Structure formats: structure tokens, C-alpha cells
Coordinates of C-alpha atoms in Angstrom, one line a residue:
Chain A
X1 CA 35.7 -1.8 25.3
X2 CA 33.7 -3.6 22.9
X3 CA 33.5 -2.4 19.4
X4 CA 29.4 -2.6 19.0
X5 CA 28.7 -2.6 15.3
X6 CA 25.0 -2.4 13.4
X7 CA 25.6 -6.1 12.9
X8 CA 25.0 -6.9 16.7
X9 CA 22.4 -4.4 17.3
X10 CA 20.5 -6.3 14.2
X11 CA 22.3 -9.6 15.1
X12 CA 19.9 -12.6 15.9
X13 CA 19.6 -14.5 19.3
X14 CA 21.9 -17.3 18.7
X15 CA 24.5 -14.5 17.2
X16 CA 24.4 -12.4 19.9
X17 CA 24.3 -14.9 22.4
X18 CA 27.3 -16.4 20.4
X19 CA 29.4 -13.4 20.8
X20 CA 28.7 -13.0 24.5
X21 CA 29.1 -16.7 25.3
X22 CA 32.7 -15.9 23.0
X23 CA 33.5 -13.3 25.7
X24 CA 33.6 -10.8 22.6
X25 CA 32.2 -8.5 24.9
X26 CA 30.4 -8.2 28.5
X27 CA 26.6 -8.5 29.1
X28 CA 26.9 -5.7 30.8
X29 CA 28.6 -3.7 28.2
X30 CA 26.2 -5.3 25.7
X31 CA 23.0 -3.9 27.9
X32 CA 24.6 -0.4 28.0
X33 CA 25.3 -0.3 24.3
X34 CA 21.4 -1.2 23.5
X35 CA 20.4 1.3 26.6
X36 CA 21.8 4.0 25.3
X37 CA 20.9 2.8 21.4
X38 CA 17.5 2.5 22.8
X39 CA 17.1 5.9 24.7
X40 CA 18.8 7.8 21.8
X41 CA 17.1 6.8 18.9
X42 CA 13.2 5.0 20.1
X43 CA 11.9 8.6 21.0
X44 CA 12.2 9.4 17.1
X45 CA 9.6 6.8 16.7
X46 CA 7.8 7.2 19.7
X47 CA 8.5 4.0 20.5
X48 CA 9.6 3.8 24.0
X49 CA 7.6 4.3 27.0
X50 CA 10.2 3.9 29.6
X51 CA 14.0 2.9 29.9
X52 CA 14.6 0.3 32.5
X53 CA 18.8 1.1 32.4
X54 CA 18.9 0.9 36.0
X55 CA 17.5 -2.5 36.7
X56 CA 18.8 -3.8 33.2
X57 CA 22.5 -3.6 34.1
X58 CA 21.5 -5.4 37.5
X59 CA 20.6 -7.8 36.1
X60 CA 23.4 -7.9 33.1
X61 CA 25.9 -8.2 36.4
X62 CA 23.4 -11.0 37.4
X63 CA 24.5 -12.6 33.8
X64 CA 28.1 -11.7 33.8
X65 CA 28.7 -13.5 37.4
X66 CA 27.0 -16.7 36.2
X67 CA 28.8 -16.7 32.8
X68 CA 32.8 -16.8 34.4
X69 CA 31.0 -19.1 36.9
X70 CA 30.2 -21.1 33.5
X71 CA 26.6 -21.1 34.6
X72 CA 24.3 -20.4 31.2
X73 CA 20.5 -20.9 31.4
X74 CA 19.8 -21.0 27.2
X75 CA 20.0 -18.9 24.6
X76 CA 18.6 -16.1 25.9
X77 CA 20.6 -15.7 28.7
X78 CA 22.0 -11.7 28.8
X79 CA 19.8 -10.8 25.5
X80 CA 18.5 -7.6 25.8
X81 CA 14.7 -6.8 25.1
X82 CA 11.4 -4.7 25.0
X83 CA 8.3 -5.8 26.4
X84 CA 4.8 -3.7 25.5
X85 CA 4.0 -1.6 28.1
X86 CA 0.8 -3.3 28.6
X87 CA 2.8 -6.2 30.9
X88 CA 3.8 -5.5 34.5
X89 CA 7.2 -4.6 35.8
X90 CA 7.2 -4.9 39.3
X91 CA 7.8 -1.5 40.7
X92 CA 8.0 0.3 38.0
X93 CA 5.0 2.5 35.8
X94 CA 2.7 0.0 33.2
X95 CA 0.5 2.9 31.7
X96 CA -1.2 0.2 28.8
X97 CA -0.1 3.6 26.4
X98 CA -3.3 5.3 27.9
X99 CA -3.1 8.8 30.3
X100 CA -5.8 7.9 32.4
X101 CA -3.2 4.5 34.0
X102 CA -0.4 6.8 33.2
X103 CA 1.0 6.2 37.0
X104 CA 0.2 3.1 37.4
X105 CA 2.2 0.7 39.8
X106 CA 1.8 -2.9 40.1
X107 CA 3.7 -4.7 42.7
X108 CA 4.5 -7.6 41.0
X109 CA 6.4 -8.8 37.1
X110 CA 3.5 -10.1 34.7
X111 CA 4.4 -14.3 34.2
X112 CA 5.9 -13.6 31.2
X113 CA 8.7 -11.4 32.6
X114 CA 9.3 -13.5 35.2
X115 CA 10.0 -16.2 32.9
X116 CA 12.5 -14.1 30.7
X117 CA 14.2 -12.9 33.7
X118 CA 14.5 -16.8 34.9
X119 CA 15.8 -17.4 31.8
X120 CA 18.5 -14.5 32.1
X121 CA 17.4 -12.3 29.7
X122 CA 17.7 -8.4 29.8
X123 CA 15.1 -6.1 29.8
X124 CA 16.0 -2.9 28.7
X125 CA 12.6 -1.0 28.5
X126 CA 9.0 -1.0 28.5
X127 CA 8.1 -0.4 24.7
X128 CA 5.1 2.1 23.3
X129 CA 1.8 1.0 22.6
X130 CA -1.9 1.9 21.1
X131 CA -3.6 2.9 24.2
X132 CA -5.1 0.2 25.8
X133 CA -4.3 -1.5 22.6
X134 CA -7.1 -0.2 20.9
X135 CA -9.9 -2.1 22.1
X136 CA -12.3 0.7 21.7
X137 CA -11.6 0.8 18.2
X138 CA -9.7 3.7 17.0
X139 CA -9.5 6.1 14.1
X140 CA -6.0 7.2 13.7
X141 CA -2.3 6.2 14.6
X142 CA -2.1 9.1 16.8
X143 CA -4.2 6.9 19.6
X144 CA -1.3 6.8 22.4
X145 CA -0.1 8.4 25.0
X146 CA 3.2 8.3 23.4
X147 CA 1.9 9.5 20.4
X148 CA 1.8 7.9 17.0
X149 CA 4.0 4.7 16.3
X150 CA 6.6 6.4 13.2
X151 CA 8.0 3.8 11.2
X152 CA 11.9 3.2 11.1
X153 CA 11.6 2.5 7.3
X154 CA 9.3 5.6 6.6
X155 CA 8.8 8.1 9.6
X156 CA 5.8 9.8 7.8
X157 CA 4.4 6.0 8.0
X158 CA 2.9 3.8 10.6
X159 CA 4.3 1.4 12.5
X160 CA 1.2 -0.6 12.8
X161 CA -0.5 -1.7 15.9
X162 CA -0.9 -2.2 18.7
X163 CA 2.3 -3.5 19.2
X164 CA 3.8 -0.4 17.7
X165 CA 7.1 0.1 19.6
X166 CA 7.6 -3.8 19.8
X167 CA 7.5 -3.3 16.0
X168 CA 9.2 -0.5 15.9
X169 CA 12.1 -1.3 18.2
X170 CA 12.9 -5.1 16.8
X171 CA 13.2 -3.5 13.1
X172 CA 15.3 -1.0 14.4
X173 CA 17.8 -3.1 16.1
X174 CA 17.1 -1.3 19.3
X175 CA 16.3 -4.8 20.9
X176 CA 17.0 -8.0 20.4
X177 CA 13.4 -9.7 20.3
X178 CA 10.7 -7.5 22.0
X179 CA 7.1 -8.9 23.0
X180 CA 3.8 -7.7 21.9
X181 CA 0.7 -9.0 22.3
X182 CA -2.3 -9.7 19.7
X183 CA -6.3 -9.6 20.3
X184 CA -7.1 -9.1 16.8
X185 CA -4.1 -8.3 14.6
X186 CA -1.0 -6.4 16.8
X187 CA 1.3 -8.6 16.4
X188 CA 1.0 -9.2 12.9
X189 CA 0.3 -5.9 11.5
X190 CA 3.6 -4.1 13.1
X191 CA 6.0 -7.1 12.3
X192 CA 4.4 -6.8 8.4
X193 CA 5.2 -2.8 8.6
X194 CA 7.9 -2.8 10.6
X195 CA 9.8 -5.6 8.2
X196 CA 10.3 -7.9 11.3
X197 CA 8.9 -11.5 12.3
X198 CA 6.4 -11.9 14.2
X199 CA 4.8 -14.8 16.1
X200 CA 1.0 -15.0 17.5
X201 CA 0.6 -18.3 19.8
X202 CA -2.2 -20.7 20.0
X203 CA -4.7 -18.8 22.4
X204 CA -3.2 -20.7 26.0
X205 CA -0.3 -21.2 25.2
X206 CA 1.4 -18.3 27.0
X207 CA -0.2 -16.8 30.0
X208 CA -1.5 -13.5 30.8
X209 CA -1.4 -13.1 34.1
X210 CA 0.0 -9.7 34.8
X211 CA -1.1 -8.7 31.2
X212 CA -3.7 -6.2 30.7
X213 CA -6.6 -7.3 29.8
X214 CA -8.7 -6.3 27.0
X215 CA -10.5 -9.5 25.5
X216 CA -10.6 -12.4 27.8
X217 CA -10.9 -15.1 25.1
X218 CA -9.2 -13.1 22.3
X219 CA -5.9 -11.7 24.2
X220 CA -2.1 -13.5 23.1
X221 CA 1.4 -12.5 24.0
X222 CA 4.2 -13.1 21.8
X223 CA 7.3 -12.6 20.5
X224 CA 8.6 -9.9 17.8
X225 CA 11.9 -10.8 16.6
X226 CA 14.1 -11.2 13.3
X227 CA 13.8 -14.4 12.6
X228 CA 11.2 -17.1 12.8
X229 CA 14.2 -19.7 15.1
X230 CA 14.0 -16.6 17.6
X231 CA 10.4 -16.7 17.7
X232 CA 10.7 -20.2 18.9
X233 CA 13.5 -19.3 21.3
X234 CA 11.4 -17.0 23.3
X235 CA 8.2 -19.3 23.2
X236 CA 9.8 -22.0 24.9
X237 CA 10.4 -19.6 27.6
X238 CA 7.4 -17.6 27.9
X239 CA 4.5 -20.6 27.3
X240 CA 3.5 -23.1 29.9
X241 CA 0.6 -24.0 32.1
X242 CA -0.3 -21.0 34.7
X243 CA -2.7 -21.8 37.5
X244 CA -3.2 -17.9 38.0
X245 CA -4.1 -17.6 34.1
X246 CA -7.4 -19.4 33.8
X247 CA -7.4 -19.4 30.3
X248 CA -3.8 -21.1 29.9
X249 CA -4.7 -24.6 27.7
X250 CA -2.0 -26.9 30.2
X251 CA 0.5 -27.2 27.4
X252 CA 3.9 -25.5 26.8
X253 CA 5.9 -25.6 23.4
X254 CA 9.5 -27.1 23.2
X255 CA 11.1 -26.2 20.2
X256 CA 11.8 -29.4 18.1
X257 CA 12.9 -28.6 14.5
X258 CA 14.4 -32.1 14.4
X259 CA 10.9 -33.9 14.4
X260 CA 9.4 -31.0 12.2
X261 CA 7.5 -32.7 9.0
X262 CA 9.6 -32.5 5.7
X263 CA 7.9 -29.8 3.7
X264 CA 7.0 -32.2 1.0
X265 CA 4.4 -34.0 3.6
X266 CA 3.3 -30.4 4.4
X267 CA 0.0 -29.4 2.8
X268 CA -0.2 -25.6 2.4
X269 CA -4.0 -23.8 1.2
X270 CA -3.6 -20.3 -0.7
X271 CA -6.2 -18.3 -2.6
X272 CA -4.6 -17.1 -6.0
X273 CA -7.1 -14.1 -5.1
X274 CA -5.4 -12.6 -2.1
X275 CA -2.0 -12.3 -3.8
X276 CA -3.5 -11.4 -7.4
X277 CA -6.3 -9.1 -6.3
X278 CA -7.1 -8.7 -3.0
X279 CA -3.0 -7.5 -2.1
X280 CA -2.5 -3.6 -3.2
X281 CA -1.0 -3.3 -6.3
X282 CA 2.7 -2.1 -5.9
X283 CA 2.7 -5.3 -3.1
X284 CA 1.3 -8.5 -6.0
X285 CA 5.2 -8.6 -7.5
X286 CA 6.7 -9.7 -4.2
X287 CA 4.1 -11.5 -3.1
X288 CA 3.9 -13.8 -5.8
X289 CA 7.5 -14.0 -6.1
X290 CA 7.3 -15.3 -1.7
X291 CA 4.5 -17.6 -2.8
X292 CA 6.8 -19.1 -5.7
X293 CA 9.2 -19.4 -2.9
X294 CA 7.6 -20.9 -0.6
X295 CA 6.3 -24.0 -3.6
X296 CA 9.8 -24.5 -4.3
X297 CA 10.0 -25.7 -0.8
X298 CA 8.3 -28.7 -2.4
X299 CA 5.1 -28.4 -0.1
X300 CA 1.9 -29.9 -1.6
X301 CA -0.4 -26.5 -2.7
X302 CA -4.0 -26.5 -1.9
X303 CA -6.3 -23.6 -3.2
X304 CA -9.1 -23.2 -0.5
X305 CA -11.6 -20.1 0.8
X306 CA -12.0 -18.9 3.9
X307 CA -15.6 -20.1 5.5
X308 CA -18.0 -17.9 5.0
X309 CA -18.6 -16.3 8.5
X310 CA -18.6 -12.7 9.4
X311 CA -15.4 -12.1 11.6
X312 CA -15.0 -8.4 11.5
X313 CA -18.7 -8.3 13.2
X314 CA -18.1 -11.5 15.4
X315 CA -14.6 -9.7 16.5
X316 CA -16.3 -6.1 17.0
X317 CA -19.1 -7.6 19.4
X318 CA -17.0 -9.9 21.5
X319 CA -13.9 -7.3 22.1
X320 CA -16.4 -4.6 23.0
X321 CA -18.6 -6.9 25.2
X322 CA -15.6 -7.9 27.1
X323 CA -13.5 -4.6 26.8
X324 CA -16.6 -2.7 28.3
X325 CA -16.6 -5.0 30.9
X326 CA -12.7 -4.5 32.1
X327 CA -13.1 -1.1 31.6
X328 CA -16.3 -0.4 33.1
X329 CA -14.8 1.8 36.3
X330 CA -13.2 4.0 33.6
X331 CA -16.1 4.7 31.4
X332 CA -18.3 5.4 34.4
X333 CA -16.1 7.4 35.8
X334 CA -16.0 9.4 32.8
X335 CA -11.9 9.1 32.6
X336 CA -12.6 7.5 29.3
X337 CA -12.5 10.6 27.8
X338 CA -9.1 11.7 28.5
X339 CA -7.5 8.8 25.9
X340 CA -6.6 10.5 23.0
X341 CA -8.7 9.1 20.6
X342 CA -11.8 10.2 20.3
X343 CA -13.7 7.6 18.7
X344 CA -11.9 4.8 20.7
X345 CA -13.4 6.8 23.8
X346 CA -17.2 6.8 22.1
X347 CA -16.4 2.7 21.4
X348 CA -16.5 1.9 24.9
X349 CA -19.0 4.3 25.6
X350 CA -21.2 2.8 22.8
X351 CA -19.8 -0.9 24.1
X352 CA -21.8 -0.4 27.3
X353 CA -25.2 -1.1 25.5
X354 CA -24.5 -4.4 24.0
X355 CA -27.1 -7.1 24.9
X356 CA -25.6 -9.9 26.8
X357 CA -27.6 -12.0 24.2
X358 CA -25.8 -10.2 21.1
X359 CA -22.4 -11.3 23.1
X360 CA -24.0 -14.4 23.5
X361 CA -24.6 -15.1 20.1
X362 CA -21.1 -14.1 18.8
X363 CA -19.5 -17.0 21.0
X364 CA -22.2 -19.0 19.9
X365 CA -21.2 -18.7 16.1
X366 CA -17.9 -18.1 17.2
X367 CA -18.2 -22.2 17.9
X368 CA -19.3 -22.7 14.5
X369 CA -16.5 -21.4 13.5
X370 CA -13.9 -23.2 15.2
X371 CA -15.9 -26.4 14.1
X372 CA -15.5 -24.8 10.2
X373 CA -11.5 -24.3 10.7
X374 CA -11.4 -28.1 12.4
X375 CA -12.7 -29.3 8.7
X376 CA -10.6 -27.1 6.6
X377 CA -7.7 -28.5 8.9
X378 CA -8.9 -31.6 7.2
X379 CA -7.1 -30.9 4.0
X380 CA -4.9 -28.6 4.3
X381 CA -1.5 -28.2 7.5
X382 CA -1.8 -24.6 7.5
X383 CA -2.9 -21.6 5.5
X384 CA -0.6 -18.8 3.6
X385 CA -2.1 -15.4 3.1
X386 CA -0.4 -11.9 3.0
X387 CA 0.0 -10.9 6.6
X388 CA -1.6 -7.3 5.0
X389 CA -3.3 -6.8 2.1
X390 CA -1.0 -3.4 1.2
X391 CA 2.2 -1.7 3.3
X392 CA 1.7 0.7 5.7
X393 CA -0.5 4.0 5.4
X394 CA 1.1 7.6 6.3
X395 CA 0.1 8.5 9.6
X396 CA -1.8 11.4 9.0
X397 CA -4.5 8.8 6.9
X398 CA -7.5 7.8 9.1
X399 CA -7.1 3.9 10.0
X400 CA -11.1 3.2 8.4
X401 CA -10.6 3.8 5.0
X402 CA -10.8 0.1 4.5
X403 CA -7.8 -2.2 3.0
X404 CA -8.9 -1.8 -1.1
X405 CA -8.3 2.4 -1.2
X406 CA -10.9 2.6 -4.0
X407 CA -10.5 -0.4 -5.9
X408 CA -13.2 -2.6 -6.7
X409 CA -13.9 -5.7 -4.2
X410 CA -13.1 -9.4 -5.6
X411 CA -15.2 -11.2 -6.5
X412 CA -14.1 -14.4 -4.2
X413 CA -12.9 -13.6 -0.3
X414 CA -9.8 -15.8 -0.8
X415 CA -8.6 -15.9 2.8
X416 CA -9.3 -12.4 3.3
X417 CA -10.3 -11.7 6.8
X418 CA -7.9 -14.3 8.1
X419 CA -6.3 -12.2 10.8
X420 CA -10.5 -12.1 12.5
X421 CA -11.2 -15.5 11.9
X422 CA -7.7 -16.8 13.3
X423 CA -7.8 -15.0 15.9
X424 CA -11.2 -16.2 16.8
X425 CA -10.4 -19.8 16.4
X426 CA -7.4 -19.2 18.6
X427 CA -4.9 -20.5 15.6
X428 CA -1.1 -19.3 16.1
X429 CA 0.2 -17.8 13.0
X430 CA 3.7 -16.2 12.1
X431 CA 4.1 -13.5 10.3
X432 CA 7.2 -13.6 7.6
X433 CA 8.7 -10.4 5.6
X434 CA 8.9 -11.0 1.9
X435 CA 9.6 -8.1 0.2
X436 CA 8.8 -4.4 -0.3
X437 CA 6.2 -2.4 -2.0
X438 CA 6.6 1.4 -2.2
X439 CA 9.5 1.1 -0.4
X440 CA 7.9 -0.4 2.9
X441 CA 7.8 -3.9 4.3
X442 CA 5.7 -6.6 2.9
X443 CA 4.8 -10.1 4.6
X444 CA 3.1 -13.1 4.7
X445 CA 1.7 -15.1 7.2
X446 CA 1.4 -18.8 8.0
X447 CA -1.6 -19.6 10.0
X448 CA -2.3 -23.5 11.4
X449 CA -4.0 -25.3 13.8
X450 CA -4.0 -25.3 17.4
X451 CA -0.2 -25.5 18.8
X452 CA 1.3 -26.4 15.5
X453 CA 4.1 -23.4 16.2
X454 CA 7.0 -25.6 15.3
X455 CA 5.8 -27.0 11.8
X456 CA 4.8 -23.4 11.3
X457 CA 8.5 -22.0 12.3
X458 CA 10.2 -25.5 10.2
X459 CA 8.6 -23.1 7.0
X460 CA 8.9 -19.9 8.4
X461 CA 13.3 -21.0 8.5
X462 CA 12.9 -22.9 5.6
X463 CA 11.8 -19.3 3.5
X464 CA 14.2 -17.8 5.7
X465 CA 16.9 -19.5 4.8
X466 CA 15.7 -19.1 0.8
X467 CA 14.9 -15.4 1.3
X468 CA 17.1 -12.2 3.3
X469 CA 14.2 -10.2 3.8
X470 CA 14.5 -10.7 7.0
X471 CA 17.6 -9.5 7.5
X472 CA 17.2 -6.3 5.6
X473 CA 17.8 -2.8 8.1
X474 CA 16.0 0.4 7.8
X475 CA 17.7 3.8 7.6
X476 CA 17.8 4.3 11.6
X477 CA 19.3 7.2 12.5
X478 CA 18.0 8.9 9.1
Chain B
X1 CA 6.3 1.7 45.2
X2 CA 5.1 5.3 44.4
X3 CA 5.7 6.9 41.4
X4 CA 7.1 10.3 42.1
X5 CA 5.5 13.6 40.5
X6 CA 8.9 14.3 39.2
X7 CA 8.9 10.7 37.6
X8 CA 5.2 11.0 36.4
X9 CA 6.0 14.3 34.9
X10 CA 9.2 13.0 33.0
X11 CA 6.9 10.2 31.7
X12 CA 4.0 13.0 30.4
X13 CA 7.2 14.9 28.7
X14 CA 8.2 12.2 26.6
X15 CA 5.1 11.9 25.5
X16 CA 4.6 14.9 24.3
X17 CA 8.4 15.7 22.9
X18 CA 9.2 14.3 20.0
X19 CA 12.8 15.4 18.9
X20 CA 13.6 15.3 15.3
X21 CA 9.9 14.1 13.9
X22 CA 9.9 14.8 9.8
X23 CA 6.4 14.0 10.0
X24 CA 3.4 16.4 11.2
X25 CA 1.6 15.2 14.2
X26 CA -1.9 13.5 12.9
X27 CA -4.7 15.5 13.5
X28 CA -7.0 14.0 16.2
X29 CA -11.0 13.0 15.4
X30 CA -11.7 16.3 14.2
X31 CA -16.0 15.3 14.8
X32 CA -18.5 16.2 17.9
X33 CA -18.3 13.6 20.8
X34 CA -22.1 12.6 20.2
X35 CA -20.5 11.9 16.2
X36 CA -18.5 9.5 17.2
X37 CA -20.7 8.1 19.9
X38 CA -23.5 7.4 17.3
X39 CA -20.8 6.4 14.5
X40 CA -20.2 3.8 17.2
X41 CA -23.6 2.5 18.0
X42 CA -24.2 2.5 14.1
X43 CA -21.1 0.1 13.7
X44 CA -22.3 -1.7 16.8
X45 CA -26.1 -2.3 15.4
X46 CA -24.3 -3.0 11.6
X47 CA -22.2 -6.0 13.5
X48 CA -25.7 -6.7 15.4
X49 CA -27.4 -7.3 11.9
X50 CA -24.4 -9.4 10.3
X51 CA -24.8 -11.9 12.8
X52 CA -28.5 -12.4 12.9
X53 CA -28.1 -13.1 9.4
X54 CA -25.7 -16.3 10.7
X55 CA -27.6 -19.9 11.0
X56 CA -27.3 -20.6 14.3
X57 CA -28.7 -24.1 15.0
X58 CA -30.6 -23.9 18.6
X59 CA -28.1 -26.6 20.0
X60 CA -25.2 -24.6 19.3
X61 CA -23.6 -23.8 22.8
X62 CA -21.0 -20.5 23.5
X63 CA -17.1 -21.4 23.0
X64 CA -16.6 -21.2 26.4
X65 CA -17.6 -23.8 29.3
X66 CA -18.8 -22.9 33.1
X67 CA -16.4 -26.0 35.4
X68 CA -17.5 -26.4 38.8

């Protein structure tokens, strides 16, 4: 019987495919170990929403038959992960974290899956999420059926959302990688929290069939992992052309670090501002010491503003237009009011009302501002901005105190409101950790154009392999 | 597949047990429904005057495109 250490359950993809290609141990006594890690210990951050042991050690006998057989389908072949609980598993109950779809059924595996498990990968459970990953808009972390996402560096903290048990789960070595999904900021906010790296595609490039839906044009799946290569090893498997996904751009990403751009014909645009006034306080000493980092790459710096543009409004009006659409049965019903946050309930409500000429207008500036990125793209490769402006906020704190806690606003935006405005342009970004303030997770983010995902994981290694934040392990079990 | 009441019923207990939490639950919207309806129209209408204050050249068509 396999001795399964902390370095394992933290281990990387290529490590812990290493080992079991080694024969060090079995995939199925790999799955079990993480099962049982993963059943003992994700309740104390309310991470998981269901355990999938059962079908998981299938499938780990699936593995094990094809590995004396010699047969191995890539690196992720027997890895054991968590996939949000907003993505189908055929058969089993996809609740999208709110009671009213607590039994929910579907009959079929969303694309995604169904590319992991061609790809022999393990999944070990469906991971907790915001309910119906806040779409409504929501006022505190408590706003799941699973309760609030508890942070495995700081359980009176939040895990971030609302990806929160992706987050929560990849920190805590209870997965390998686990997926998330971003329509305005979940994948980046719980992989800054949570200490882990996170990777938001260029809107298309992974399909959401079998995905709920909450934003049409807004809504990305990807990868949480611990480190930027393994965000690249689960893109190649889960992007690609999807006839059933309508909004899938026909192109899939192969990771290629060998024809990645040498970092000194890389042009990178920062505002000094962000890291020096914008960024809380106890967070500007590792920040600047990641953006020093990052220069000693021997990139070519670039100071540059965001375009002027108002993305929090442009976000709010399109992801209510579209999320009162989806939802439509369930506010009419009146069901709507059984989610657990109150004001995410009166946000679709509210959502309902919105002139189709107000939604109209936000896709019509929303072009403007994809024209605006296409010129700043001009100058600069890619953009570098904190991932969040301060660490994580105890979970008793309401969500809408705004990012500043008091202090005075800049005078210049920097790249504040990146996370809107990349989002809204459909840019991919990766999230990086770099450091800790208070005691929590820091990161930064590295934002480019439209499918640029390998130069932006050729930096995201590069600071990796300067930097061990990434590599750093909470107190689980504490 | 159905989902079993006993199955449905272990899923609404995890939920709501949380072994070994340090940290109290958060307290839940603690204002009126109608509070937080109108808190949402008002952020609705404030996102409604933001972007009337955009200039929005007539030709400018939505970012998304209608193919037969």
C-alpha cells in the first residue's frame, strides 16, 4: 500500500502523473487516497457538493487496465479532480449551488467532462459553488446552498467566488486541478484567495455545452490548478470547436512553450497606481516585490490606463439582461426566493425590468470597447495588474463595501476594473500567487489578447520558476 | 435517473452541517424583501445612467451578429 504524503496531494500534474506512470502506486489507490482526503476534510470548507467515489474508482480501474496494457492517453491520464457543480455529470445531482435545482438530473456529462474523462482523468467530486454563481448579484459569502466558501488559509475568511470550492479544493490539495468557470471574476478571485493558479480562456475557446448558463456572451470554463504548465495541461483537453456550443470561436489551444516569444520581445503594460495605491496596504510590499520579478524577466515595461469605459455598469446590465432571461421560469414561479441570498433573489426580480434597448446599448458600447482593447493591444502583449486589489475579507463582512475600505480613491484608474473590462472583451487572463498580505494569498494577473494563453503561461512558468508562491500549502487540517 | 429522497436528503444535510467550523455562520440580508428589491432597481437605474453618459456613435452595431 502506497505511502500518500502531503507532497502528492499538493504534487503538480506532471508529478503525480510521474509517480503513477513510475508504478509508485495504483490509480486506483491514488483515487481512494484523494476520495477519502476529499470527503474528510472539503466539508470544513464547505467546499464539496458531492463525492463521486463510486464512479471515480471505475474509472481509476479504467486507468489501471490501460496503464499495464502500456496504453497512456497524456498527462492527465488517472489525475484526480473537482469540477464546479454547475457542469453536468450524467446521472448524477448538478444543483448550480442553488436549493431551488437542488435535485436536479441531467442525463448526459457537460463537453467538458467528457473530454477529461476521454483523456483518462479522475473525477472525484462535484465541488461547491455561489448559487447559480451569483448572477443576481449577491451581498454576502453565505450565498450557497452549501453555505459559505471557508478559506483553507483562514477559515474565518472567504474563499472567493464563485468558484469557491474549485478554489478551495486546488489550495487544499484535495484535488489535483479542479475546474471553475468565470462570467465576471470566479475564476480569478478564488485562485487569488485561495493562493492557487488560475486560468480564464479566451471567451470560445472551451465550450459550455452542458454548463449552466448564466451570461450567454460573458460565461468561461477553466482550469484551477497549482501551477500555470497545468493550466495549460487541462486546456488542451477541455478547448476545441463544439457544434452544440454556439458560442465556441472554431479554435482549440495546443500547448507550445517551445515557440513561446522570449520575454525580452514581450511587451508588458502596468499602472505604477494599482500596485502603489489602488492595492490594500499590507498587499503593495509583495506586489511590488512580483512586479520587480516579473522585469527581471527582461520583458520590455509599458505604463498604460485602462480606457475609460464603465464596466461595472456595462457588466451589471448585460448579466442581468441575460440572467433574467435563463432564469425567467424561476422568478415567475416565485422559487427565486428560496436561494439564500436575499438580495441576489431581488437582482433577478429587479433584472426583469430592463429595457431591451438598455441591453441593447451595453453590447453596443460593449463593441467600443473591444475596438479600445484592439488599440491598446497595439503597444503593449499583455497587461499585469493585481488579480485583487486587497486579500480576502472575513466572511461575516458584506461583499459591497467596495475594494478601498475607507481610503481615498486614486486619482488615476490604473487598470482598475480590469477583471469587467476583460471579461467583456473576452480576453483570457491567468491569475498568479505572489505573496501574502495579512497572512492570506496575494496574486497578480496577466491579461492578453484573444487566444494568446501560451505566451501568457511562457510568463506565468517563467515567475513560477523565479517565485514558490505557488507551491506554498495552507494549514489543512488545522 | 431519479434522485432518491434519501439521496436528496443526504445532499440538504451536508449543507446544512458543517463539522468543526471556527467561524460563525454569516448573518443573512438582514433588510425587508421590497429593500433589497428597490436597492436593486436603484443599482439597475445607476448602471442605466453610466451608460447614457457613453458616446455611442449611431453606426455602432451590438457585439454579437444574427447568421442565417
Amino acid at each position: 500500500m502506497a505511502d500518500f504524503t502531503d507532497d502528492i496531494f499538493f504534487g503538480t500534474i506532471g508529478e503525480v502523473g510521474a509517480k503513477l506512470r513510475a508504478k509508485e502506486f495504483s490509480a486506483v489507490e491514488l483515487t481512494r487516497a484523494f476520495c477519502d482526503r476529499l470527503e474528510r476534510l472539503a466539508p470544513r470548507y464547505n467546499a464539496l457538493a458531492l463525492s463521486l467515489r463510486e464512479q471515480a474508482l471505475r474509472k481509476a480501474r479504467e486507468v489501471d487496465d490501460d496503464l499495464k496494457r502500456g496504453r497512456v492517453r497524456g498527462p492527465l491520464h488517472g489525475i484526480p479532480y473537482g469540477a464546479k457543480d454547475l457542469l453536468a455529470v450524467k446521472g448524477q445531482p448538478t444543483t448550480w449551488g442553488a436549493k431551488p435545482y437542488a435535485g436536479q438530473v441531467f442525463d448526459e456529462d457537460a463537453r467538458v467532462i467528457e473530454k477529461l474523462q476521454k483523456a483518462g482523468a479522475v473525477l472525484i467530486g462535484k465541488l461547491a459553488m455561489v448559487e447559480l454563481a451569483g448572477g443576481g448579484g449577491y451581498r454576502f459569502p453565505a450565498a450557497s446552498l452549501t453555505g459559505p466558501g471557508l478559506n483553507p488559509w483562514d477559515r474565518t475568511r472567504w474563499t472567493g467566488g464563485s468558484s469557491s470550492g474549485s478554489g478551495a479544493c486546488a489550495a487544499a490539495g484535495l484535488v489535483t486541478f479542479a475546474l471553475g468557470s468565470e462570467t465576471s471574476g470566479s475564476i480569478l478571485t478564488p485562485s487569488a484567495f485561495c493562493g492557487v493558479t488560475g486560468l480564464r480562456p479566451t471567451y470560445g475557446l472551451v465550450s459550455r455545452r452542458g454548463a449552466m448558463a448564466l451570461s450567454w456572451t460573458l460565461d468561461k470554463i477553466g482550469p484551477i490548478c497549482r501551477s500555470a504548465e497545468d493550466c495549460a495541461l487541462v486546456l488542451q483537453v477541455i478547448s476545441g470547436r463544439d457544434f452544440e456550443d454556439p458560442g465556441t470561436a472554431g479554435k482549440s489551444f495546443t500547448y507550445a512553450p517551445q515557440f513561446a516569444r522570449k520575454p525580452a520581445d514581450i511587451t508588458i503594460g502596468y499602472a505604477p497606481v494599482d500596485f502603489e495605491e489602488w492595492a490594500d496596504p499590507a498587499a503593495r510590499p509583495d506586489f511590488q516585490t512580483a512586479v520587480g520579478v516579473v522585469k527581471a524577466l527582461g520583458v520590455k515595461i509599458k505604463e498604460v490606463e485602462l480606457p475609460d469605459f464603465p464596466y461595472n455598469a456595462l457588466t451589471g446590465t448585460i448579466i442581468s439582461s441575460e440572467a433574467a432571461s435563463i432564469f425567467e421560469e424561476l422568478i415567475r414561479s416565485g422559487k427565486v426566493d428560496e436561494l439564500a441570498d436575499h438580495r441576489q433573489a431581488a437582482g433577478l426580480k429587479a433584472a426583469m425590468d430592463i429595457p431591451a434597448t438598455e441591453y441593447l446599448k451595453a453590447m453596443r458600447i460593449r463593441t467600443l470597447v473591444q475596438d479600445a482593447f484592439r488599440r491598446l493591444f497595439l503597444d503593449v502583449d499583455m497587461l499585469l495588474s493585481p488579480s485583487r486589489l486587497a486579500p480576502a475579507s472575513k466572511i461575516t463582512e458584506p461583499l459591497d463595501r467596495g475594494s478601498l475600505g475607507g481610503r481615498p480613491q486614486p486619482k488615476s484608474r490604473g487598470l482598475n476594473g480590469l477583471i469587467p473590462a476583460g471579461n467583456l472583451a473576452g480576453l483570457p487572463a491567468l491569475s498568479l500567487p505572489c505573496g501574502f498580505a495579512d497572512q492570506m494569498p496575494i496574486a497578480i494577473s496577466l491579461v492578453g489578447r484573444p487566444f494568446y494563453e501560451n505566451q501568457l503561461i511562457a510568463i506565468g512558468r517563467a515567475f513560477q520558476s523565479q517565485t514558490d508562491w505557488h507551491r506554498r500549502r495552507p494549514p489543512v487540517g488545522v | 435517473m431519479k434522485v432518491t429522497r434519501r439521496k436528496l436528503a443526504r445532499i440538504l444535510a451536508a449543507a446544512a452541517a458543517v463539522p468543526g467550523v471556527a467561524a460563525p455562520q454569516a448573518p443573512s440580508a438582514v433588510s425587508s424583501g421590497d429593500e433589497d428589491l428597490n436597492t436593486a432597481r436603484e443599482q439597475l437605474r445607476n448602471n442605466a445612467q453610466q451608460l447614457a453618459k457613453v458616446n455611442l456613435p449611431m453606426a455602432t452595431e451590438p457585439a454579437f451578429r444574427f447568421k442565417a
